[in-house]
């Protein structure tokens, strides 16, 4: 998670995501033990979330549980993301025919972000949480999203990215970035082999934008499987996008 995130804000969303993973009520001890929060800080945090109406506290069992306010908070987002409802069925189809993780990605300021993920059913396989971010100018998904932008916009974005790097040696030359972007433009897709050790992603741009956002759809899994099935995966992606 970016270091610029305020600790109190981060903890609120950590707790809500914890419940999304566990899918059951949890006690104060469960939560502070999981995150390593000080007991007093954990108690104050949960008390505040209860007061805001996003958690409910049951005195009998001494457990917390998200309220329906959490469930309805982002209910509109699915329609905003998936528009005419063709994207989600396409992702589900890719998941079924490939057996791999399928994800939807977009640009979030100076980052590339996975905004919706359908996980693989394989044990010990690639697991990405919706909301995971990658460098816009340093990842396969980022190069793919940048490939849809004019060169002058890419240059402006890179200046902002480099301005945030305190170490000048970590700044990215424009020529280096454009080489990666132009490779993606020529291929029409990206095959990233390093999203996590041993795991990769094959992805393409969606031909339409939603609310002005550039979207990309990808299939992720072990690099050896993706390499062996690359033609099949690309065929399924192209077929669906057409």
Short mmCIF file of C-alpha atoms in Angstrom, two decimals:
data_model
loop_
_atom_site.label_atom_id
_atom_site.label_comp_id
_atom_site.label_asym_id
_atom_site.label_seq_id
_atom_site.Cartn_x
_atom_site.Cartn_y
_atom_site.Cartn_z
CA UNK A 1 0.00 0.00 0.00
CA UNK A 2 1.40 3.46 -0.85
CA UNK A 3 3.29 5.05 2.06
CA UNK A 4 1.31 8.28 1.58
CA UNK A 5 -1.90 6.67 2.90
CA UNK A 6 -2.93 8.12 6.28
CA UNK A 7 -2.74 5.39 8.93
CA UNK A 8 -6.25 5.91 10.31
CA UNK A 9 -7.82 5.78 6.84
CA UNK A 10 -5.80 2.69 5.96
CA UNK A 11 -6.94 0.88 9.09
CA UNK A 12 -10.62 1.53 8.42
CA UNK A 13 -10.39 -0.10 5.01
CA UNK A 14 -8.15 -2.88 6.32
CA UNK A 15 -10.88 -3.82 8.79
CA UNK A 16 -13.63 -3.76 6.15
CA UNK A 17 -11.50 -5.85 3.77
CA UNK A 18 -10.79 -8.26 6.64
CA UNK A 19 -14.50 -8.93 7.00
CA UNK A 20 -14.78 -9.35 3.21
CA UNK A 21 -12.16 -12.10 3.43
CA UNK A 22 -13.40 -13.79 6.62
CA UNK A 23 -17.16 -13.50 5.93
CA UNK A 24 -18.15 -13.96 9.57
CA UNK A 25 -18.42 -11.88 12.75
CA UNK A 26 -15.13 -11.13 14.49
CA UNK A 27 -14.11 -10.06 17.97
CA UNK A 28 -11.81 -7.22 18.97
CA UNK A 29 -9.16 -9.83 19.79
CA UNK A 30 -9.49 -11.40 16.33
CA UNK A 31 -8.92 -8.08 14.60
CA UNK A 32 -6.08 -6.67 16.72
CA UNK A 33 -4.30 -10.03 16.62
CA UNK A 34 -4.61 -10.22 12.83
CA UNK A 35 -3.26 -6.72 12.19
CA UNK A 36 -1.03 -6.29 15.23
CA UNK A 37 -2.88 -3.14 16.35
CA UNK A 38 -2.45 -1.98 19.95
CA UNK A 39 -5.52 -3.07 21.91
CA UNK A 40 -6.56 0.50 22.81
CA UNK A 41 -6.14 1.71 19.21
CA UNK A 42 -8.10 -1.26 17.86
CA UNK A 43 -10.93 -0.66 20.31
CA UNK A 44 -11.13 3.04 19.43
CA UNK A 45 -11.05 2.25 15.71
CA UNK A 46 -13.89 -0.28 15.88
CA UNK A 47 -15.93 1.98 18.15
CA UNK A 48 -15.60 4.78 15.57
CA UNK A 49 -16.64 2.54 12.68
CA UNK A 50 -19.66 1.39 14.69
CA UNK A 51 -20.57 5.04 15.38
CA UNK A 52 -20.37 5.76 11.63
CA UNK A 53 -22.84 2.96 10.95
CA UNK A 54 -20.56 0.62 9.03
CA UNK A 55 -20.13 -2.01 11.77
CA UNK A 56 -22.60 -3.48 14.23
CA UNK A 57 -21.51 -4.67 17.70
CA UNK A 58 -23.27 -7.60 19.37
CA UNK A 59 -22.84 -7.42 23.16
CA UNK A 60 -23.85 -11.05 23.75
CA UNK A 61 -21.15 -12.52 21.54
CA UNK A 62 -18.79 -9.52 21.79
CA UNK A 63 -18.33 -9.56 18.02
CA UNK A 64 -18.48 -7.04 15.21
CA UNK A 65 -20.16 -7.44 11.83
CA UNK A 66 -20.50 -5.12 8.79
CA UNK A 67 -23.90 -3.52 8.35
CA UNK A 68 -25.97 -3.33 5.18
CA UNK A 69 -24.60 0.19 4.75
CA UNK A 70 -21.32 -1.42 3.67
CA UNK A 71 -23.13 -3.73 1.25
CA UNK A 72 -24.99 -0.87 -0.44
CA UNK A 73 -22.20 1.71 -0.36
CA UNK A 74 -20.75 0.83 -3.75
CA UNK A 75 -23.76 -0.88 -5.28
CA UNK A 76 -23.80 1.57 -8.21
CA UNK A 77 -20.15 0.91 -9.09
CA UNK A 78 -20.81 -2.36 -10.92
CA UNK A 79 -23.10 -0.63 -13.41
CA UNK A 80 -20.59 2.18 -13.83
CA UNK A 81 -17.73 -0.24 -14.47
CA UNK A 82 -19.52 -2.77 -16.63
CA UNK A 83 -21.75 -0.39 -18.53
CA UNK A 84 -23.95 -2.38 -20.89
CA UNK A 85 -23.31 -5.59 -18.88
CA UNK A 86 -21.21 -7.27 -21.56
CA UNK A 87 -17.86 -6.99 -19.75
CA UNK A 88 -18.68 -9.12 -16.70
CA UNK A 89 -20.10 -12.05 -18.74
CA UNK A 90 -16.99 -11.88 -20.94
CA UNK A 91 -14.75 -12.06 -17.86
CA UNK A 92 -16.75 -15.02 -16.55
CA UNK A 93 -16.41 -16.73 -19.94
CA UNK A 94 -12.62 -16.21 -19.91
CA UNK A 95 -12.45 -17.62 -16.39
CA UNK A 96 -14.39 -20.72 -17.46
CA UNK A 97 -12.46 -21.46 -20.67
CA UNK A 98 -8.97 -20.73 -19.34
CA UNK A 99 -9.28 -21.78 -15.69
CA UNK A 100 -7.07 -18.81 -14.82
CA UNK A 101 -7.51 -15.58 -12.92
CA UNK A 102 -9.25 -12.87 -14.97
CA UNK A 103 -8.94 -9.17 -14.15
CA UNK A 104 -10.11 -5.76 -15.25
CA UNK A 105 -7.62 -2.91 -14.98
CA UNK A 106 -7.57 0.85 -15.42
CA UNK A 107 -5.42 3.89 -14.71
CA UNK A 108 -5.68 5.53 -11.32
CA UNK A 109 -3.72 8.79 -11.57
CA UNK A 110 -0.07 7.66 -11.77
CA UNK A 111 -0.79 3.99 -11.07
CA UNK A 112 -2.32 1.04 -12.89
CA UNK A 113 -4.99 -0.63 -10.80
CA UNK A 114 -6.82 -3.97 -10.87
CA UNK A 115 -10.40 -2.89 -10.23
CA UNK A 116 -12.18 -6.24 -10.56
CA UNK A 117 -10.74 -9.74 -10.21
CA UNK A 118 -12.17 -13.23 -10.74
CA UNK A 119 -9.79 -15.61 -9.00
CA UNK A 120 -8.69 -19.00 -10.28
CA UNK A 121 -10.02 -22.06 -8.48
CA UNK A 122 -6.57 -23.67 -8.50
CA UNK A 123 -5.06 -24.05 -5.01
CA UNK A 124 -1.97 -21.94 -4.24
CA UNK A 125 -2.48 -20.02 -7.48
CA UNK A 126 -2.22 -16.32 -8.24
CA UNK A 127 -4.35 -14.21 -5.90
CA UNK A 128 -4.84 -10.50 -6.50
CA UNK A 129 -7.24 -8.32 -4.55
CA UNK A 130 -9.42 -5.82 -6.37
CA UNK A 131 -7.75 -2.48 -5.76
CA UNK A 132 -4.16 -3.78 -6.10
CA UNK A 133 -1.98 -1.18 -7.81
CA UNK A 134 1.08 -1.43 -10.07
CA UNK A 135 3.44 1.27 -11.41
CA UNK A 136 1.94 2.95 -14.46
CA UNK A 137 5.37 3.39 -16.05
CA UNK A 138 6.86 0.15 -14.75
CA UNK A 139 4.43 -2.72 -15.31
CA UNK A 140 2.86 -4.60 -18.19
CA UNK A 141 -0.62 -3.40 -17.30
CA UNK A 142 0.69 0.16 -17.10
CA UNK A 143 2.37 -0.03 -20.52
CA UNK A 144 -0.86 -1.39 -21.99
CA UNK A 145 -2.96 1.44 -20.55
CA UNK A 146 -0.43 4.06 -21.66
CA UNK A 147 -0.43 2.63 -25.18
CA UNK A 148 -3.95 4.05 -25.65
CA UNK A 149 -2.79 7.59 -24.87
CA UNK A 150 -1.14 10.11 -27.20
CA UNK A 151 2.63 10.44 -26.87
CA UNK A 152 2.42 13.97 -25.45
CA UNK A 153 0.11 12.77 -22.64
CA UNK A 154 2.54 9.95 -21.85
CA UNK A 155 5.40 12.44 -21.63
CA UNK A 156 3.40 14.63 -19.23
CA UNK A 157 2.51 11.64 -17.03
CA UNK A 158 6.13 10.49 -16.96
CA UNK A 159 7.31 13.93 -15.83
CA UNK A 160 4.90 13.72 -12.90
CA UNK A 161 6.02 10.16 -12.09
CA UNK A 162 9.70 11.07 -12.17
CA UNK A 163 9.10 14.19 -10.07
CA UNK A 164 8.03 11.93 -7.21
CA UNK A 165 11.25 9.89 -7.28
CA UNK A 166 13.73 11.32 -4.79
CA UNK A 167 16.57 9.21 -6.15
CA UNK A 168 17.46 10.54 -9.64
CA UNK A 169 18.83 7.12 -10.62
CA UNK A 170 15.31 5.67 -10.37
CA UNK A 171 13.82 8.13 -12.82
CA UNK A 172 12.65 6.58 -16.07
CA UNK A 173 13.95 7.95 -19.39
CA UNK A 174 11.17 8.82 -21.83
CA UNK A 175 12.87 6.80 -24.58
CA UNK A 176 12.89 3.68 -22.39
CA UNK A 177 9.21 4.02 -21.56
CA UNK A 178 8.22 4.72 -25.18
CA UNK A 179 10.09 1.61 -26.33
CA UNK A 180 7.91 -0.50 -24.02
CA UNK A 181 4.72 1.31 -25.01
CA UNK A 182 5.42 1.06 -28.74
CA UNK A 183 6.13 -2.68 -28.39
CA UNK A 184 2.65 -3.07 -26.90
CA UNK A 185 1.12 -0.97 -29.68
CA UNK A 186 2.74 -3.18 -32.33
CA UNK A 187 1.65 -6.42 -30.68
CA UNK A 188 -1.83 -5.29 -29.70
CA UNK A 189 -1.47 -6.95 -26.30
CA UNK A 190 0.92 -7.27 -23.38
CA UNK A 191 2.45 -10.40 -21.88
CA UNK A 192 3.86 -9.41 -18.50
CA UNK A 193 5.92 -12.14 -16.82
CA UNK A 194 6.60 -10.49 -13.48
CA UNK A 195 3.40 -9.35 -11.78
CA UNK A 196 4.42 -11.71 -8.96
CA UNK A 197 7.30 -14.22 -8.84
CA UNK A 198 6.45 -17.02 -11.26
CA UNK A 199 3.19 -15.43 -12.37
CA UNK A 200 2.27 -13.36 -15.40
CA UNK A 201 -0.56 -11.63 -17.24
CA UNK A 202 -1.74 -11.56 -20.84
CA UNK A 203 -3.96 -8.53 -21.43
CA UNK A 204 -5.61 -6.38 -24.10
CA UNK A 205 -7.39 -3.04 -24.15
CA UNK A 206 -11.16 -2.91 -24.24
CA UNK A 207 -12.36 -1.12 -27.39
CA UNK A 208 -14.72 1.18 -25.45
CA UNK A 209 -14.24 3.56 -22.54
CA UNK A 210 -16.54 3.85 -19.54
CA UNK A 211 -16.89 7.32 -18.01
CA UNK A 212 -13.76 8.28 -19.94
CA UNK A 213 -11.63 5.55 -18.37
CA UNK A 214 -9.38 3.31 -20.42
CA UNK A 215 -9.99 -0.32 -19.46
CA UNK A 216 -7.92 -3.44 -19.99
CA UNK A 217 -8.88 -7.08 -19.52
CA UNK A 218 -6.36 -9.81 -18.77
CA UNK A 219 -5.78 -13.46 -17.95
CA UNK A 220 -3.24 -14.18 -15.21
CA UNK A 221 -1.54 -17.33 -13.96
CA UNK A 222 1.72 -19.22 -13.81
CA UNK A 223 4.07 -18.04 -16.56
CA UNK A 224 4.73 -21.57 -17.83
CA UNK A 225 0.98 -22.19 -18.28
CA UNK A 226 0.45 -18.84 -19.96
CA UNK A 227 3.34 -19.42 -22.36
CA UNK A 228 2.02 -22.86 -23.30
CA UNK A 229 -1.53 -21.54 -23.86
CA UNK A 230 -0.76 -18.04 -25.14
CA UNK A 231 -2.28 -18.56 -28.64
CA UNK A 232 -5.48 -19.96 -27.11
CA UNK A 233 -5.76 -17.12 -24.58
CA UNK A 234 -5.14 -14.46 -27.24
CA UNK A 235 -7.74 -16.06 -29.49
CA UNK A 236 -10.35 -15.99 -26.71
CA UNK A 237 -9.51 -12.37 -25.86
CA UNK A 238 -9.75 -11.23 -29.48
CA UNK A 239 -12.95 -13.15 -30.07
CA UNK A 240 -14.64 -11.56 -27.08
CA UNK A 241 -13.37 -8.05 -27.79
CA UNK A 242 -14.54 -8.18 -31.40
#
